Coordinates of C-alpha atoms in Angstrom, one line a residue:
Chain A
M37 CA -27.6 150.6 -125.0
E38 CA -27.4 149.3 -121.1
N39 CA -25.3 151.9 -119.7
V40 CA -28.2 154.4 -120.9
S41 CA -31.3 152.6 -119.9
Q42 CA -29.7 152.4 -116.1
D43 CA -29.0 156.1 -116.4
Q44 CA -32.3 156.5 -116.9
A45 CA -33.5 154.4 -114.5
K46 CA -31.0 155.6 -112.0
N47 CA -32.5 159.4 -112.5
N48 CA -36.1 157.8 -112.3
Q49 CA -35.1 156.9 -109.2
I50 CA -34.2 160.0 -108.2
R51 CA -37.0 161.9 -109.6
W52 CA -39.4 159.7 -107.3
R53 CA -37.5 160.0 -104.1
S54 CA -37.0 163.8 -104.6
A55 CA -38.9 166.5 -102.1
A56 CA -40.2 168.5 -105.5
E57 CA -41.9 165.8 -106.8
Q58 CA -43.5 164.5 -103.6
K59 CA -44.8 168.2 -103.5
T60 CA -46.3 168.3 -107.0
Y61 CA -47.8 165.5 -106.4
S62 CA -49.9 166.2 -102.9
S63 CA -50.7 169.4 -104.4
K64 CA -52.7 167.6 -106.9
L65 CA -53.8 164.7 -105.3
V66 CA -55.2 167.4 -102.8
E67 CA -57.4 169.1 -106.1
A68 CA -58.6 165.7 -107.4
L69 CA -59.4 164.8 -103.5
R70 CA -61.6 167.9 -103.7
H71 CA -63.3 167.0 -106.8
V72 CA -64.0 163.3 -105.3
R73 CA -65.8 165.2 -102.6
R74 CA -68.3 167.3 -104.1
S75 CA -68.6 164.5 -106.8
S76 CA -69.3 161.1 -105.0
P77 CA -72.1 160.4 -102.2
P78 CA -70.4 160.9 -99.1
D79 CA -72.2 158.5 -97.2
N80 CA -71.0 155.2 -99.1
V81 CA -67.5 155.1 -98.1
S82 CA -66.6 152.1 -100.0
S83 CA -67.3 153.3 -102.9
R84 CA -65.8 156.9 -101.9
G85 CA -62.7 154.9 -101.4
R86 CA -62.7 153.5 -104.5
A87 CA -62.6 156.6 -106.0
V88 CA -59.7 158.5 -103.7
R89 CA -57.6 155.2 -105.0
E90 CA -58.7 155.7 -108.6
K91 CA -57.8 159.0 -108.2
A92 CA -54.5 158.8 -106.8
D93 CA -53.3 156.0 -109.4
K94 CA -54.3 158.5 -111.7
V95 CA -52.6 161.7 -110.6
L96 CA -49.8 159.3 -109.9
A97 CA -49.6 158.5 -113.9
I98 CA -49.7 161.9 -114.6
A99 CA -47.1 162.9 -112.3
A100 CA -44.9 160.2 -114.1
K101 CA -45.5 161.9 -117.1
G102 CA -46.2 158.9 -119.1
R103 CA -42.9 157.8 -119.6
M104 CA -43.3 154.7 -118.5
R105 CA -45.5 151.8 -119.6
W106 CA -47.7 151.4 -116.3
S107 CA -48.3 155.2 -116.3
R108 CA -49.7 155.4 -119.5
A109 CA -52.0 151.9 -119.2
I110 CA -53.4 153.6 -116.1
L111 CA -54.6 156.5 -118.1
K112 CA -55.7 154.3 -120.4
K113 CA -57.8 152.3 -117.9
R114 CA -59.9 155.2 -117.4
L115 CA -60.3 156.3 -120.9
K116 CA -61.4 152.5 -121.7
L117 CA -63.3 152.5 -119.0
R118 CA -65.8 155.4 -119.8
L119 CA -65.8 154.6 -123.5
S120 CA -66.8 151.1 -122.2
N121 CA -69.4 152.1 -119.7
H122 CA -71.0 153.7 -122.6
K123 CA -70.5 151.1 -124.6
K124 CA -72.0 148.7 -122.1
A125 CA -75.4 150.5 -122.1
K126 CA -76.0 150.2 -125.9
D127 CA -74.7 146.7 -126.1
R128 CA -77.2 145.6 -123.2
S129 CA -80.1 147.0 -125.2
K130 CA -78.7 145.4 -128.6
L131 CA -78.5 142.1 -126.9
A132 CA -82.0 142.5 -125.9
A133 CA -83.5 143.2 -129.3
A134 CA -81.4 140.8 -130.7
G135 CA -82.4 138.1 -128.3
N136 CA -80.7 134.7 -127.6
S137 CA -79.8 134.4 -130.8
R138 CA -76.2 135.7 -130.4
R139 CA -75.2 133.6 -127.6
K140 CA -76.3 130.3 -129.1
N141 CA -73.8 131.3 -132.3
L142 CA -71.2 132.1 -130.0
K143 CA -68.6 129.0 -128.6
I144 CA -66.4 129.8 -126.0
E145 CA -62.9 127.8 -126.0
V146 CA -61.2 127.1 -122.4
P147 CA -58.0 127.9 -123.5
K148 CA -55.6 125.0 -122.8
K149 CA -53.4 125.5 -119.3
K150 CA -49.9 125.8 -120.2
R151 CA -47.5 124.1 -117.8
L152 CA -45.5 127.3 -116.8
R153 CA -42.7 126.6 -114.8
P154 CA -42.7 128.4 -111.5
L155 CA -40.2 131.6 -113.0
Q156 CA -42.8 132.1 -115.6
R157 CA -45.6 131.8 -113.2
R158 CA -44.0 134.5 -110.9
V159 CA -43.4 136.7 -113.8
R160 CA -47.1 136.7 -115.2
V161 CA -47.9 137.7 -111.8
L162 CA -46.1 140.1 -111.3
G163 CA -47.1 141.3 -115.1
R164 CA -50.4 141.6 -113.6
L165 CA -49.9 143.5 -110.7
V166 CA -48.3 146.1 -112.5
P167 CA -50.7 147.8 -114.6
G168 CA -50.3 147.5 -118.4
C169 CA -47.3 145.1 -118.1
R170 CA -49.2 141.8 -118.7
K171 CA -47.9 140.4 -121.5
L172 CA -44.1 141.7 -121.3
S173 CA -40.6 140.3 -121.8
L174 CA -38.3 139.7 -118.7
P175 CA -36.3 142.7 -118.7
N176 CA -38.5 145.0 -120.2
L177 CA -40.6 144.0 -117.0
L178 CA -38.1 144.5 -114.4
E179 CA -37.4 148.0 -115.7
E180 CA -41.1 148.9 -115.3
V181 CA -41.7 147.1 -112.3
T182 CA -38.0 149.3 -110.5
D183 CA -39.8 152.4 -111.8
Y184 CA -43.7 151.3 -110.7
I185 CA -42.2 150.3 -107.2
A186 CA -40.4 154.3 -106.9
A187 CA -43.6 155.4 -107.4
L188 CA -45.8 153.5 -105.4
E189 CA -43.2 154.6 -102.7
M190 CA -44.1 158.1 -103.1
Q191 CA -47.5 157.7 -103.6
V192 CA -47.6 155.9 -100.3
R193 CA -45.2 158.6 -98.4
A194 CA -47.3 161.7 -100.2
M195 CA -51.1 160.4 -98.9
A196 CA -49.5 159.2 -95.9
T197 CA -48.4 162.5 -95.1
L198 CA -51.8 164.3 -96.0
T199 CA -53.7 162.1 -93.8
E200 CA -51.9 162.8 -91.2
L201 CA -52.1 166.2 -92.1
L202 CA -55.7 166.5 -92.2
T203 CA -56.1 164.1 -88.9
G204 CA -53.8 165.8 -87.3
A205 CA -55.2 169.2 -88.2
N206 CA -58.6 167.1 -87.7
A207 CA -57.4 166.8 -84.0
V208 CA -55.7 170.5 -83.3
A209 CA -58.0 171.7 -84.5
G210 CA -60.6 170.1 -82.6
N211 CA -58.0 170.6 -79.6
V212 CA -57.5 174.2 -80.1
A213 CA -61.7 174.5 -80.3
E214 CA -61.3 173.0 -77.1
S215 CA -58.9 175.3 -75.6
S216 CA -60.1 178.1 -77.3
N217 CA -63.5 177.4 -75.7
R218 CA -61.3 177.1 -72.6
L219 CA -59.9 179.6 -72.9
E220 CA -63.0 181.7 -72.9
I221 CA -65.0 179.6 -70.7
S222 CA -61.7 181.4 -68.1
R223 CA -61.6 184.6 -69.6
Q224 CA -65.3 185.1 -68.4
L225 CA -64.9 183.4 -64.7
E226 CA -61.6 185.7 -64.7
H227 CA -63.8 188.4 -65.6
P228 CA -67.0 187.7 -65.0
P229 CA -69.6 189.7 -66.8
Q230 CA -70.4 192.6 -65.3
S231 CA -74.1 193.0 -64.9
Chain B
M60 CA -11.2 133.2 -173.1
N61 CA -9.6 130.8 -175.9
R62 CA -9.4 133.7 -177.8
T63 CA -7.4 135.7 -175.0
R64 CA -5.1 132.8 -174.8
P65 CA -3.2 133.3 -178.0
E66 CA -3.3 136.7 -177.8
M67 CA -1.7 137.2 -174.3
L68 CA 1.1 134.6 -175.5
H69 CA 1.3 136.4 -178.9
C70 CA 2.1 139.5 -176.4
L71 CA 4.3 137.4 -174.7
N72 CA 6.1 136.1 -177.3
A73 CA 7.0 139.0 -179.2
T74 CA 8.1 140.9 -176.1
G75 CA 9.9 138.1 -174.3
N76 CA 9.1 140.7 -170.8
L77 CA 6.4 139.4 -169.7
A78 CA 5.9 142.1 -167.2
A79 CA 5.9 144.5 -169.5
A80 CA 4.2 142.9 -172.2
T81 CA 1.1 142.4 -170.2
S82 CA 0.7 145.2 -168.4
R83 CA 0.9 147.4 -171.8
E84 CA -0.7 145.6 -174.4
M85 CA -3.5 144.3 -172.7
S86 CA -6.9 146.0 -171.0
V87 CA -7.6 145.6 -167.4
L88 CA -10.9 144.4 -168.8
E89 CA -9.6 142.2 -171.5
R90 CA -7.4 140.6 -169.0
Q91 CA -10.4 140.3 -166.6
R92 CA -12.2 138.4 -168.8
A93 CA -9.5 136.3 -169.6
V94 CA -8.7 135.4 -165.9
L95 CA -12.5 134.9 -165.1
K96 CA -12.8 132.5 -168.2
W97 CA -9.7 130.9 -167.3
H98 CA -10.6 130.3 -163.5
Q99 CA -13.9 128.8 -164.6
E100 CA -12.9 126.7 -166.5
Q101 CA -10.5 125.4 -164.5
L102 CA -13.0 124.7 -162.4
K103 CA -15.1 123.0 -164.4
R104 CA -12.5 120.7 -164.5
R105 CA -12.0 120.3 -161.6
Q106 CA -14.9 119.4 -160.0
Q107 CA -14.2 115.8 -161.5
R108 CA -11.2 115.3 -159.9
H109 CA -11.1 114.3 -156.8
F110 CA -10.0 116.5 -153.8
D111 CA -7.1 114.8 -152.2
D112 CA -4.8 116.1 -149.9
L113 CA -2.6 117.5 -151.9
N114 CA -0.6 119.1 -149.5
V115 CA 1.2 115.9 -148.9
F116 CA 2.8 114.3 -152.4
S117 CA 1.3 116.5 -155.1
A118 CA 3.2 119.3 -154.7
P119 CA 6.7 118.7 -154.4
L120 CA 5.9 116.4 -157.5
L121 CA 4.6 118.8 -159.7
A122 CA 7.0 121.5 -158.2
Q123 CA 9.4 119.2 -160.1
N124 CA 7.4 119.0 -163.4
I125 CA 6.6 122.9 -163.2
N126 CA 9.7 124.7 -162.1
G127 CA 11.3 122.5 -164.7
L128 CA 9.3 124.2 -167.3
I129 CA 9.1 127.6 -165.7
D130 CA 12.7 127.8 -166.2
D131 CA 12.8 127.7 -170.3
D132 CA 10.6 130.9 -170.0
G133 CA 12.8 132.4 -168.1
S134 CA 13.9 133.8 -164.8
G135 CA 11.2 136.1 -163.7
L136 CA 8.7 133.5 -163.5
N137 CA 11.2 131.8 -161.4
E138 CA 11.6 135.1 -158.9
I139 CA 7.9 135.5 -159.1
L140 CA 7.1 132.0 -157.8
T141 CA 9.9 131.8 -155.3
R142 CA 8.4 135.1 -153.7
P143 CA 5.0 133.6 -152.7
T144 CA 6.4 131.2 -150.0
G145 CA 7.0 134.8 -148.1
M146 CA 3.6 135.8 -148.0
E147 CA 2.5 132.8 -146.3
T148 CA 4.8 132.5 -143.2
G149 CA 2.0 129.9 -141.4
R150 CA 1.0 127.6 -144.3
P151 CA 4.1 126.0 -145.5
D152 CA 2.7 123.6 -147.9
F153 CA 0.6 127.1 -149.1
G154 CA 4.1 128.2 -150.3
S155 CA 5.4 124.8 -151.9
K156 CA 1.7 125.0 -153.4
S157 CA 2.3 128.3 -155.2
G158 CA 5.5 127.3 -156.5
V159 CA 3.5 124.2 -157.6
I160 CA 0.5 126.5 -159.0
L161 CA 1.6 127.4 -162.1
D162 CA -0.8 125.7 -164.7
L163 CA 1.4 124.1 -168.0
D164 CA -1.4 125.1 -170.5
H165 CA -1.7 129.2 -169.5
S166 CA 2.3 129.1 -167.6
A167 CA 2.8 131.7 -169.7
G168 CA -0.8 133.7 -170.0
H169 CA -1.7 136.3 -167.1
V170 CA 2.0 136.7 -165.4
N171 CA 2.5 139.9 -164.0
A172 CA 5.5 141.1 -162.3
S173 CA 3.6 141.1 -159.1
S174 CA 4.0 138.7 -156.4
G175 CA 0.3 138.8 -156.0
Y176 CA -1.0 137.7 -158.7
C177 CA 1.2 135.7 -159.7
L178 CA 0.2 133.7 -156.4
N179 CA -3.4 134.0 -157.5
F180 CA -2.7 132.7 -161.1
A181 CA -0.9 129.8 -159.3
I182 CA -3.4 129.3 -156.6
S183 CA -6.2 129.3 -158.8
G184 CA -4.3 127.1 -161.3
N185 CA -4.3 124.0 -159.5
I186 CA -7.6 122.7 -158.4
N187 CA -6.2 120.1 -155.9
F188 CA -5.9 122.8 -152.9
P189 CA -8.4 122.9 -150.6
P190 CA -10.9 125.3 -151.4
T191 CA -9.5 127.4 -149.0
V192 CA -6.7 127.7 -151.1
V193 CA -8.8 128.4 -154.0
A194 CA -11.0 130.7 -152.1
A195 CA -7.9 132.5 -151.5
A196 CA -6.8 132.5 -154.6
T197 CA -10.2 133.6 -156.1
Q198 CA -10.0 136.4 -153.9
V199 CA -6.8 137.7 -154.9
N200 CA -7.3 136.7 -158.2
T201 CA -9.9 139.2 -159.0
A202 CA -8.3 141.6 -157.1
V203 CA -5.2 141.3 -159.0
G204 CA -7.2 140.8 -162.7
A205 CA -8.7 144.9 -161.3
E206 CA -5.9 145.9 -161.0
A207 CA -3.5 146.3 -163.7
K208 CA -0.2 147.4 -162.3
V209 CA -0.3 145.4 -158.7
R210 CA 3.8 145.6 -158.5
E211 CA 4.8 145.0 -154.9
P212 CA 4.4 142.3 -152.5
T213 CA 2.5 144.3 -150.0
T214 CA 0.1 144.2 -152.7
S215 CA -2.2 141.8 -151.6
E216 CA -4.3 144.1 -149.3
R217 CA -4.7 146.1 -152.2
L218 CA -6.1 143.5 -154.0
S219 CA -8.3 143.3 -151.4
V220 CA -10.3 146.8 -151.5
T221 CA -10.8 145.6 -155.5
T222 CA -12.1 142.4 -154.3
G223 CA -15.4 143.1 -153.6
R224 CA -16.1 143.8 -156.7
Q225 CA -15.8 140.1 -159.0
S226 CA -16.4 138.2 -155.7
S227 CA -19.6 137.6 -156.2
K228 CA -18.6 135.6 -159.4
K229 CA -16.1 133.9 -157.6
R230 CA -18.2 133.0 -154.5
K231 CA -20.5 131.3 -157.2
A232 CA -18.0 128.9 -158.6
E233 CA -16.6 128.1 -155.0
K234 CA -20.2 127.3 -154.2
S235 CA -20.3 124.8 -157.6
L236 CA -16.9 122.9 -155.8
P237 CA -17.8 119.6 -154.6
S238 CA -19.1 118.8 -151.0
E239 CA -16.1 116.4 -150.4
V240 CA -14.5 119.4 -148.6
D241 CA -13.3 118.6 -145.1
E242 CA -15.4 120.3 -142.1
E243 CA -12.4 122.5 -141.5
E244 CA -12.2 123.8 -144.6
D245 CA -15.6 124.5 -145.4
S246 CA -15.8 126.8 -142.4
I247 CA -12.7 128.6 -143.4
V248 CA -14.3 129.0 -146.8
K249 CA -17.5 130.3 -145.1
K250 CA -15.5 132.6 -142.6
I251 CA -13.7 134.1 -146.0
R252 CA -17.2 134.5 -147.9
G253 CA -18.9 136.4 -144.5
C254 CA -15.7 138.0 -144.1
A255 CA -16.1 139.0 -148.8
D256 CA -19.5 139.6 -147.6
E257 CA -18.4 142.4 -145.3
E258 CA -15.6 143.8 -147.4
E259 CA -18.3 144.6 -150.4
P260 CA -19.6 147.3 -148.1
T261 CA -16.7 148.5 -145.3
N262 CA -13.6 147.3 -148.0
S263 CA -11.8 147.7 -145.6
D264 CA -7.9 146.8 -145.5
Q265 CA -8.4 145.3 -142.3
H266 CA -10.3 142.7 -143.3
Q267 CA -8.5 141.6 -145.8
N268 CA -5.3 141.6 -143.5
S269 CA -7.3 139.6 -141.3
N270 CA -8.0 137.0 -143.8
K271 CA -4.4 137.0 -144.7
N272 CA -4.2 136.3 -141.1
N273 CA -6.9 133.7 -141.0
W274 CA -6.1 131.7 -143.7
N275 CA -2.4 131.8 -142.0
N276 CA -4.3 131.2 -138.6
N277 CA -7.5 129.0 -139.9
S278 CA -6.3 125.6 -139.1
S279 CA -5.5 126.1 -135.5
K280 CA -8.8 129.0 -135.3
N281 CA -10.8 126.6 -136.1
K282 CA -10.1 124.1 -133.6
E283 CA -9.7 126.6 -130.9
S284 CA -13.1 128.4 -131.4
N285 CA -16.2 126.4 -131.0
G286 CA -16.6 126.0 -134.6
D287 CA -19.9 127.4 -135.6
K288 CA -20.0 128.2 -138.9
S289 CA -22.9 130.6 -138.3
N290 CA -21.5 133.0 -137.1
R291 CA -21.9 135.8 -139.3
E292 CA -23.4 137.9 -137.2
A293 CA -20.6 137.7 -135.0
S294 CA -17.8 137.1 -137.4
S295 CA -13.7 135.7 -136.7
C296 CA -12.6 137.7 -139.3
T297 CA -10.5 140.0 -136.7
S298 CA -7.2 139.6 -136.8
K299 CA -6.9 139.0 -133.4
G300 CA -6.3 136.2 -131.7
N301 CA -9.3 133.7 -131.1
S302 CA -10.4 134.5 -127.7
K303 CA -12.3 136.8 -129.4
A304 CA -15.0 137.4 -131.9
S305 CA -16.7 141.2 -132.4
A306 CA -19.7 142.1 -133.9
V307 CA -20.3 142.8 -137.5
Q308 CA -20.5 146.8 -137.7
K309 CA -24.3 147.0 -138.8
P310 CA -26.4 149.9 -137.3
D311 CA -28.5 148.2 -135.6
Y312 CA -27.2 145.6 -134.3
V313 CA -25.6 145.6 -130.5
H314 CA -22.3 144.6 -130.2
V315 CA -21.4 142.2 -128.2
R316 CA -17.9 140.1 -127.5
A317 CA -18.1 136.6 -127.5
R318 CA -15.8 135.2 -124.8
R319 CA -12.8 133.4 -124.5
G320 CA -14.6 129.3 -124.6
Q321 CA -18.1 130.4 -125.2
A322 CA -20.5 129.9 -128.0
T323 CA -20.5 132.3 -130.8
D324 CA -23.7 131.8 -132.0
S325 CA -25.6 134.5 -132.9
H326 CA -28.5 132.9 -130.5
S327 CA -26.8 132.0 -127.6
L328 CA -24.9 135.7 -127.7
A329 CA -28.7 137.3 -127.8
E330 CA -29.3 135.3 -125.1
R331 CA -26.6 136.1 -123.6
I332 CA -27.4 140.1 -123.9
R333 CA -30.7 138.8 -122.9
R334 CA -29.3 137.4 -119.0
E335 CA -27.2 140.0 -118.7
K336 CA -29.7 142.6 -118.8
I337 CA -32.3 140.8 -116.5
S338 CA -29.5 140.4 -113.9
E339 CA -28.5 143.8 -114.1
R340 CA -32.2 145.0 -113.8
M341 CA -32.8 142.2 -110.6
K342 CA -29.8 143.3 -108.5
Y343 CA -31.0 147.0 -109.3
L344 CA -34.8 145.7 -107.9
Q345 CA -32.6 143.9 -104.7
E346 CA -31.0 147.1 -103.7
L347 CA -34.5 149.0 -104.2
V348 CA -37.0 145.9 -102.4
P349 CA -35.9 146.2 -98.6
G350 CA -34.8 142.8 -97.4
C351 CA -33.8 141.1 -100.5
N352 CA -29.7 141.1 -99.9
K353 CA -29.8 137.7 -98.6
I354 CA -32.1 136.1 -101.3
T355 CA -30.2 134.6 -104.5
G356 CA -31.8 133.3 -107.6
K357 CA -34.3 135.4 -109.5
S358 CA -37.8 133.3 -108.2
G359 CA -36.9 134.2 -104.6
M360 CA -36.6 137.6 -106.0
L361 CA -39.2 137.9 -108.1
D362 CA -41.2 136.7 -104.9
E363 CA -40.2 139.2 -102.8
I364 CA -40.9 141.7 -105.3
I365 CA -44.3 140.6 -105.8
N366 CA -44.6 140.4 -102.1
Y367 CA -43.5 144.6 -102.0
V368 CA -45.5 145.4 -105.1
Q369 CA -48.5 143.9 -103.4
S370 CA -47.8 145.5 -99.7
L371 CA -47.7 149.0 -101.9
Q372 CA -50.0 148.7 -103.2
R373 CA -52.6 147.4 -100.3
Q374 CA -50.8 150.7 -98.5
V375 CA -52.1 153.0 -101.2
E376 CA -55.8 151.7 -100.6
Y377 CA -55.8 151.5 -96.9
L378 CA -54.4 155.1 -97.4
S379 CA -57.1 155.8 -99.6
M380 CA -59.5 154.5 -97.6
K381 CA -58.4 156.9 -94.8
L382 CA -58.8 160.0 -96.8
A383 CA -62.0 159.5 -98.0
A384 CA -63.2 159.2 -94.4
L385 CA -61.5 162.1 -93.3
N386 CA -62.7 164.1 -96.8
P387 CA -65.4 165.5 -95.5
S388 CA -64.5 167.2 -92.2
V389 CA -61.4 168.7 -94.1
D390 CA -63.3 171.2 -96.5
V391 CA -61.4 174.3 -95.3
N392 CA -58.4 172.8 -93.8
I393 CA -56.5 172.1 -96.4
N394 CA -57.0 175.2 -98.1
D395 CA -55.8 176.9 -95.4
L396 CA -53.3 174.7 -94.1
F397 CA -51.7 174.8 -97.5
A398 CA -51.3 178.5 -97.4
K399 CA -49.6 179.2 -94.2
E400 CA -46.2 179.7 -93.3
V401 CA -43.7 177.9 -91.3
S402 CA -43.0 179.4 -88.3
P403 CA -39.3 179.8 -87.5
A404 CA -40.1 179.3 -83.4
C405 CA -42.1 176.0 -84.3
L406 CA -39.3 174.9 -86.2
A407 CA -36.5 175.6 -83.3
S408 CA -39.2 173.6 -81.3
Y409 CA -39.3 170.8 -83.8
L410 CA -35.7 170.5 -84.2
P411 CA -34.6 169.3 -80.9
T412 CA -38.0 166.8 -81.2
M413 CA -36.6 165.4 -84.5
G414 CA -35.1 162.3 -83.0
V415 CA -38.6 161.2 -82.7
S416 CA -38.3 157.6 -83.0
P417 CA -40.1 156.3 -86.2
E418 CA -41.8 154.3 -84.0
M419 CA -44.1 157.1 -83.2
A420 CA -44.5 157.6 -86.7
S421 CA -45.5 153.9 -87.1
Q422 CA -47.4 153.8 -83.8
S423 CA -49.7 157.2 -85.2
Y424 CA -49.8 155.4 -88.2
L425 CA -51.1 152.1 -87.1
E426 CA -53.5 153.3 -84.1
Y427 CA -55.1 156.2 -85.6
N428 CA -54.4 158.1 -82.5
P429 CA -53.6 161.2 -84.0
V430 CA -53.6 163.2 -80.7
E431 CA -50.8 162.2 -78.8
T432 CA -48.3 162.4 -81.2
M433 CA -49.6 165.3 -83.1
G434 CA -50.3 168.0 -81.4
Q435 CA -48.7 170.0 -83.8
V436 CA -49.6 171.0 -87.3
C437 CA -46.9 173.3 -89.3
V438 CA -47.7 174.7 -92.7
S439 CA -45.6 175.1 -95.4
E440 CA -45.7 175.2 -99.1
G441 CA -45.0 171.5 -99.0
V442 CA -46.6 168.7 -97.1
N443 CA -43.3 167.4 -95.8
L444 CA -42.8 169.5 -93.9
V445 CA -45.9 169.4 -92.4
D446 CA -45.6 165.4 -92.0
A447 CA -42.1 166.3 -90.2
S448 CA -43.7 168.4 -87.8
L449 CA -46.3 166.5 -87.1
R450 CA -44.6 163.6 -85.7
R451 CA -43.5 165.9 -82.9
S452 CA -45.2 165.3 -79.0
M453 CA -46.9 167.6 -77.8
S454 CA -46.3 171.1 -78.4
P455 CA -47.5 174.7 -78.8
P456 CA -50.5 175.0 -81.6
V457 CA -48.9 177.1 -84.3
S458 CA -51.2 177.3 -87.5
I459 CA -54.6 176.3 -87.6
P460 CA -57.3 177.3 -89.9
E461 CA -57.9 181.1 -89.0
T462 CA -61.3 180.9 -87.4
L463 CA -60.0 178.7 -84.8
L464 CA -57.4 180.1 -84.3
H465 CA -56.4 181.7 -80.9
S466 CA -54.5 185.4 -81.3
S467 CA -51.9 184.2 -78.8
C468 CA -51.2 181.6 -81.1
F469 CA -50.3 184.3 -84.2
N470 CA -47.6 185.6 -82.3
Q471 CA -44.7 183.3 -83.1
I472 CA -45.9 183.3 -86.6
H473 CA -44.0 186.1 -88.2
N474 CA -40.4 186.0 -87.4
S475 CA -37.8 186.0 -89.8
L476 CA -35.4 183.2 -89.8
P477 CA -33.3 181.4 -92.8
W478 CA -36.0 178.3 -92.9
E479 CA -35.4 177.2 -95.9
L480 CA -32.1 175.5 -94.7
D481 CA -34.0 174.2 -91.7
L482 CA -36.8 172.5 -94.7
Q483 CA -33.8 171.0 -96.2
S484 CA -32.5 169.4 -93.0
L485 CA -36.6 168.6 -92.0
F486 CA -36.9 167.0 -95.4
S487 CA -33.9 164.5 -95.4
M488 CA -34.6 163.6 -91.8
E489 CA -38.3 163.0 -92.9
F490 CA -36.9 161.1 -96.2
Q491 CA -35.2 158.5 -93.8
Q492 CA -38.1 158.3 -91.5
E493 CA -40.3 157.3 -94.1
R494 CA -38.8 154.4 -94.6
P495 CA -38.8 152.5 -91.7
I496 CA -42.8 153.5 -91.4
N497 CA -43.2 151.6 -95.2
C498 CA -41.7 148.5 -93.7
S499 CA -43.5 148.4 -90.7
L500 CA -46.8 148.8 -92.4
A501 CA -45.5 146.2 -95.3
D502 CA -44.9 143.6 -91.8
L503 CA -48.6 145.0 -91.0
C504 CA -50.1 144.2 -94.2
W505 CA -48.0 140.7 -94.7
P506 CA -50.6 138.4 -93.1
Y507 CA -53.4 139.6 -95.7

């Protein structure tokens, strides 16, 4: 059983490092980015940035094909957010109608603090970092973390490439525009327009 | 039982040939019942008596008595009695007991030609033996009871097959035995019970063989193993030595070996499996996360892993902000960039500049200074190649959005070369270069 899981992990690793995977991810990401560009307001960069980040994560999760827990959790988050947004609007209206009576009845109990050993604490922190793995046992958590790290690395690579490409394109475009202008100008200079 | 006894005696008396008579004239079922009842009676009686270590003193006395009596019945009995001694080599006292065991009340009854049967008979007859023997006896007994024609000394193996049928009753009888039993014996009994439990589903002869061996080796085994009685899952019913205990053949269980000198408790075994899994995965992560070769210990490793994951996530954030900022300006570019082909000339020019150190790339990363380092935009189906090309120093621009391209640029594009090979090399090189970038960014993000 252990050997099987190890082989799976190694296969996953190879998958995330492959060029094909990165290619597909990049193309999907570009598509998603185009969506973002169209949908979100151009002036608010930070919100755009967040949207881009979320899109990137979503595309990554899709690339993972739902094999790992964190990918499923990311995809679930999207749905939950949308649903919760709808729900929040409804709830607010309900609360306003009902008044404060509900809140008075509710008792919030402060959870008792557990004395976690440092190791346990770190395990919890790691669980919080990886999406959807908060209450996972250590061996499963480590498996998820392995795959998640590989996927993140691929994501970073792809996005870096993309940004470089775009910035390079911009720069080159700028350069070329300049050079083309210069050429035009030089041509004009060489061949002065004949009046 | 009472009714069968006179029957049996009658038969025996009539024929004089014990073996033949019992096998022919009594049905198997009758004999079974007889044996059962007889045993039950015996056990009831013996519960009142004290369990001494009769190995020492009772055997010789009884042996003398019984042997004398037996001689009256015939030589056959003697033969049978002496045979069992050969079976139990590791337990000489056992052998002597078997000689002793014949109950005077039933000396004539239940005697079969098989030594195994007689062994049963003998063993179960005398309560003064430790329950181990009784257990063994009862097991063998029931087996024999079911088997009509057990003749050979090696029938103990066959007996085992039928043990399962009646072993449940025997086990109940065993349980009613007084609790004055030694720990050692108790554990042995449990082991036998455990083995018997497994026999029913498996019915394998091997277990019985191991049982026999167990009885022989039990005393030594108990001392060497950690004497864990509740060890059902990893049962010690192996015929191997004392160093290993293998797992039960249940489908959902993981097969584990308890190593020598380690606890064979089911809990500790499960814990050990879990620990091994964790350490295996930690080792794998150690290879994955850069800079973890020197760190030993789970907490340090976990710290490193946490830091690395955080840094990767921060990189993604940073890049996403960058992309968000870049987006509006490159509306048209992306389509065109992906559509273009790579020009072999570009590749040729790129290859010598492949050796551009990662510092250049990281520089461009950090300083966001595209002009110096990314003079070229080389487009292929994949973005990877683009990335590789971007690292080059200034070189003649190749592919640029159509709207901005000058005609002179197009000259280099449409040559035919086996650029797939080049792509491969580019990819591999690019991947090699990717790692250092990540590391440098990670270092950058550290203070956050």
